[in-house]
């Protein structure tokens, strides 16, 4: 006797992911997305980060690592395009999986954002 399954049901499930884009089209999409959806200061910071990350991963040969890298960047692009990222916090599960180097990069990003906010606040009050 057949048993009910979740196949075909969307209740409580994430939407089916889009096909994974190859690196160069994804890179271009990310830069276009920043240009279209982010304020200038955030775009400049984000563009530099994207460029450095794609450069750093240019010679990676581990397919699992490549798929994970491209998947996360594609999900990031979808969030930015949908404006669903505003006010969102990073999933603690993702933080637990980060290496010390990644945590350091995240901390540097947080400091850059806080510095930008402080500098912006000073300019507005003068």
Backbone as numpy.savetxt, mean C-alpha at the origin, in Angstrom:
# Nx Ny Nz CAx CAy CAz Cx Cy Cz
-24.26 -37.53 -0.05 -25.10 -36.35 -0.05 -24.22 -35.11 -0.05
-24.57 -34.15 -0.85 -23.79 -32.93 -0.97 -23.99 -32.05 0.26
-22.93 -31.42 0.67 -23.02 -30.51 1.81 -22.88 -29.07 1.32
-23.55 -28.14 1.98 -23.45 -26.74 1.56 -22.03 -26.22 1.73
-21.62 -25.38 0.79 -20.29 -24.77 0.86 -20.43 -23.27 0.70
-19.33 -22.58 0.89 -19.32 -21.12 0.76 -19.10 -20.70 -0.69
-18.89 -21.66 -1.59 -18.65 -21.33 -2.99 -19.84 -20.59 -3.57
-19.57 -19.48 -4.21 -20.63 -18.70 -4.81 -21.29 -17.74 -3.84
-21.04 -17.90 -2.58 -21.63 -17.00 -1.58 -20.65 -15.88 -1.29
-21.16 -14.66 -1.16 -20.27 -13.53 -0.90 -20.46 -12.98 0.50
-21.36 -13.53 1.27 -21.61 -13.02 2.62 -20.39 -13.24 3.50
-19.85 -12.14 4.01 -18.72 -12.22 4.92 -17.39 -12.50 4.25
-17.35 -12.57 2.95 -16.10 -12.83 2.25 -15.60 -11.58 1.56
-14.29 -11.50 1.38 -13.73 -10.39 0.63 -14.07 -10.57 -0.84
-14.18 -9.46 -1.59 -14.42 -9.61 -3.02 -13.26 -10.34 -3.69
-13.55 -11.02 -4.76 -12.51 -11.74 -5.48 -11.46 -10.75 -5.98
-10.19 -11.04 -5.76 -9.15 -10.11 -6.18 -9.03 -10.05 -7.70
-8.59 -8.90 -8.17 -8.36 -8.75 -9.60 -7.11 -9.54 -9.98
-6.95 -9.78 -11.25 -5.74 -10.46 -11.72 -4.54 -9.60 -11.34
-3.47 -10.25 -10.97 -2.26 -9.56 -10.54 -1.60 -8.87 -11.72
-1.34 -7.57 -11.57 -0.68 -6.82 -12.64 0.81 -7.13 -12.65
1.44 -7.12 -13.82 2.90 -7.26 -13.89 3.55 -6.02 -13.25
4.83 -6.12 -12.87 5.48 -5.03 -12.14 5.44 -3.66 -12.81
5.77 -3.55 -14.07 5.85 -2.22 -14.70 4.48 -1.57 -14.83
3.44 -2.27 -15.31 2.11 -1.63 -15.32 1.62 -1.27 -13.91
1.93 -2.08 -12.91 1.54 -1.77 -11.54 2.27 -0.53 -11.04
3.54 -0.44 -11.32 4.36 0.72 -10.94 3.76 2.00 -11.55
3.42 1.95 -12.82 2.82 3.11 -13.49 1.46 3.44 -12.90
0.68 2.42 -12.61 -0.64 2.64 -12.02 -0.52 3.32 -10.66
0.45 2.89 -9.86 0.64 3.49 -8.54 0.98 4.97 -8.65
1.89 5.31 -9.56 2.27 6.72 -9.73 1.08 7.55 -10.24
0.31 7.00 -11.18 -0.89 7.71 -11.68 -1.91 7.88 -10.55
-2.08 6.85 -9.74 -3.02 6.91 -8.64 -2.62 7.99 -7.64
-1.34 8.06 -7.33 -0.86 9.13 -6.44 -1.14 10.49 -7.04
-0.87 10.63 -8.34 -1.06 11.92 -9.01 -2.53 12.36 -8.94
-3.41 11.39 -9.07 -4.84 11.71 -9.15 -5.51 11.87 -7.77
-5.07 11.10 -6.77 -5.81 11.02 -5.52 -5.14 11.62 -4.29
-3.86 11.96 -4.36 -3.17 12.43 -3.16 -2.80 13.91 -3.26
-2.78 14.61 -2.12 -2.26 15.98 -2.11 -0.77 15.97 -2.48
-0.28 17.08 -2.94 1.09 17.17 -3.47 2.14 16.62 -2.51
2.10 17.03 -1.23 3.13 16.60 -0.28 3.10 15.08 -0.08
1.90 14.54 0.04 1.78 13.09 0.23 2.21 12.36 -1.04
1.89 12.94 -2.18 2.27 12.31 -3.45 3.79 12.24 -3.58
4.47 13.32 -3.25 5.93 13.32 -3.36 6.56 12.27 -2.46
6.09 12.20 -1.23 6.60 11.21 -0.29 6.28 9.79 -0.78
5.04 9.57 -1.20 4.62 8.26 -1.68 5.36 7.82 -2.94
5.55 8.75 -3.87 6.25 8.41 -5.11 7.69 7.97 -4.84
8.37 8.68 -3.95 9.74 8.30 -3.61 9.78 6.92 -2.96
8.81 6.65 -2.11 8.77 5.35 -1.45 8.52 4.23 -2.46
7.57 4.44 -3.37 7.28 3.44 -4.40 8.53 3.18 -5.24
9.17 4.25 -5.67 10.36 4.10 -6.52 11.44 3.31 -5.80
11.69 3.64 -4.52 12.75 2.94 -3.80 12.39 1.47 -3.56
11.13 1.18 -3.26 10.72 -0.20 -3.02 10.81 -1.04 -4.30
10.35 -0.50 -5.42 10.43 -1.25 -6.67 11.89 -1.44 -7.09
12.74 -0.43 -6.85 14.16 -0.57 -7.15 14.78 -1.67 -6.27
14.43 -1.66 -4.99 15.00 -2.64 -4.06 14.56 -4.07 -4.37
13.41 -4.22 -5.00 12.88 -5.56 -5.30 13.08 -5.97 -6.76
13.83 -5.19 -7.48 14.03 -5.45 -8.91 14.63 -6.82 -9.19
15.58 -7.26 -8.36 16.29 -8.50 -8.64 15.85 -9.67 -7.76
14.71 -9.57 -7.11 14.21 -10.66 -6.28 13.78 -11.81 -7.18
14.18 -13.02 -6.80 13.86 -14.19 -7.62 12.86 -15.14 -6.97
12.60 -14.97 -5.69 11.68 -15.85 -4.97 10.25 -15.54 -5.42
9.58 -16.48 -6.11 8.23 -16.21 -6.63 7.21 -15.87 -5.55
7.33 -16.48 -4.39 6.39 -16.19 -3.30 6.55 -14.75 -2.85
7.79 -14.31 -2.74 8.07 -12.94 -2.33 7.56 -11.95 -3.38
7.77 -12.27 -4.64 7.32 -11.39 -5.74 5.80 -11.26 -5.74
5.11 -12.38 -5.60 3.64 -12.36 -5.60 3.12 -11.56 -4.39
3.72 -11.78 -3.24 3.32 -11.02 -2.05 3.54 -9.53 -2.22
4.69 -9.16 -2.78 5.04 -7.75 -3.02 4.03 -7.11 -3.97
3.78 -7.75 -5.10 2.86 -7.20 -6.10 1.42 -7.16 -5.58
1.03 -8.18 -4.83 -0.33 -8.23 -4.29 -0.57 -7.07 -3.32
0.38 -6.85 -2.42 0.22 -5.77 -1.44 0.17 -4.40 -2.13
1.03 -4.19 -3.13 1.02 -2.91 -3.83 -0.27 -2.73 -4.63
-0.78 -3.81 -5.20 -2.03 -3.70 -5.96 -3.19 -3.39 -5.02
-3.23 -4.01 -3.86 -4.29 -3.71 -2.89 -4.17 -2.27 -2.41
-2.95 -1.79 -2.25 -2.71 -0.40 -1.86 -3.29 0.54 -2.93
-3.01 0.26 -4.19 -3.54 1.10 -5.27 -5.06 1.12 -5.26
-5.68 -0.04 -5.04 -7.14 -0.11 -5.00 -7.70 0.72 -3.85
-7.03 0.69 -2.71 -7.49 1.48 -1.56 -7.38 2.97 -1.85
-6.26 3.39 -2.42 -6.07 4.81 -2.71 -7.10 5.27 -3.74
-7.34 4.46 -4.74 -8.32 4.83 -5.78 -9.73 4.93 -5.21
-10.03 4.11 -4.22 -11.37 4.11 -3.65 -11.51 5.03 -2.44
-10.46 5.72 -2.07 -10.44 6.61 -0.90 -10.84 5.89 0.38
-10.70 4.56 0.43 -11.06 3.82 1.64 -9.92 3.80 2.65
-8.82 4.41 2.32 -7.64 4.40 3.19 -7.67 5.52 4.22
-8.50 6.52 4.02 -8.51 7.68 4.91 -8.85 7.25 6.33
-7.95 7.50 7.26 -8.18 7.19 8.66 -8.01 5.72 9.02
-7.60 4.91 8.07 -7.46 3.47 8.32 -6.16 3.18 9.06
-6.21 2.20 9.95 -5.02 1.78 10.69 -4.49 0.49 10.07
-3.20 0.27 10.24 -2.56 -0.94 9.72 -3.00 -2.14 10.55
-3.31 -3.22 9.88 -3.70 -4.46 10.53 -2.55 -4.95 11.40
-2.84 -5.27 12.66 -1.79 -5.71 13.59 -1.13 -7.01 13.11
-1.88 -7.85 12.39 -1.30 -9.08 11.85 -0.19 -8.79 10.86
-0.37 -7.73 10.06 0.68 -7.36 9.10 1.91 -6.82 9.83
1.68 -6.07 10.90 2.81 -5.52 11.67 3.60 -6.66 12.29
2.91 -7.69 12.79 3.59 -8.83 13.41 4.47 -9.58 12.41
4.09 -9.56 11.15 4.85 -10.28 10.12 6.02 -9.47 9.56
6.12 -8.20 9.91 7.16 -7.34 9.34 8.53 -7.64 9.95
9.55 -7.48 9.10 10.92 -7.63 9.57 11.32 -6.37 10.32
12.46 -6.42 11.00 12.97 -5.24 11.71 13.20 -4.08 10.74
13.69 -4.40 9.55 13.94 -3.37 8.55 12.62 -2.71 8.12
11.59 -3.51 7.90 10.29 -2.97 7.51 9.69 -2.11 8.62
9.85 -2.56 9.86 9.35 -1.77 10.99 10.09 -0.44 11.07
11.40 -0.48 10.79 12.18 0.76 10.77 11.69 1.71 9.68
11.39 1.17 8.51 10.87 1.99 7.42 9.51 2.58 7.78
8.68 1.79 8.41 7.36 2.26 8.83 7.50 3.38 9.86
8.44 3.23 10.77 8.69 4.26 11.78 9.18 5.55 11.12
10.08 5.43 10.15 10.58 6.61 9.43 9.44 7.30 8.68
8.56 6.52 8.09 7.41 7.08 7.39 6.51 7.84 8.37
6.27 7.23 9.53 5.45 7.88 10.54 6.08 9.21 10.97
7.40 9.22 11.17 8.08 10.46 11.56 7.97 11.52 10.47
8.12 11.11 9.21 8.03 12.07 8.10 6.63 12.68 8.04
5.60 11.87 8.27 4.23 12.37 8.24 3.99 13.32 9.40
4.48 12.94 10.59 4.31 13.81 11.76 5.05 15.13 11.56
6.24 15.08 10.99 7.02 16.30 10.74 6.28 17.18 9.73
5.73 16.57 8.70 4.97 17.32 7.71 3.77 17.99 8.34
3.08 17.25 9.22 1.90 17.82 9.88 2.30 18.98 10.79
3.43 18.84 11.50 3.91 19.92 12.37 4.32 21.14 11.56
5.04 20.89 10.47 5.46 22.00 9.60 4.27 22.68 8.98
3.28 21.91 8.56 2.06 22.45 7.98 1.27 23.25 8.99
1.24 22.78 10.23 0.52 23.48 11.29 1.17 24.81 11.62
2.52 24.88 11.57 3.23 26.12 11.84 2.92 27.14 10.76
2.86 26.69 9.49 2.62 27.61 8.38 1.21 28.19 8.45
0.25 27.37 8.88 -1.13 27.83 8.95 -1.33 28.85 10.04
-0.58 28.73 11.15 -0.79 29.65 12.27 -0.08 30.97 12.09
0.83 31.09 11.11 1.54 32.36 10.92 0.82 33.32 10.03
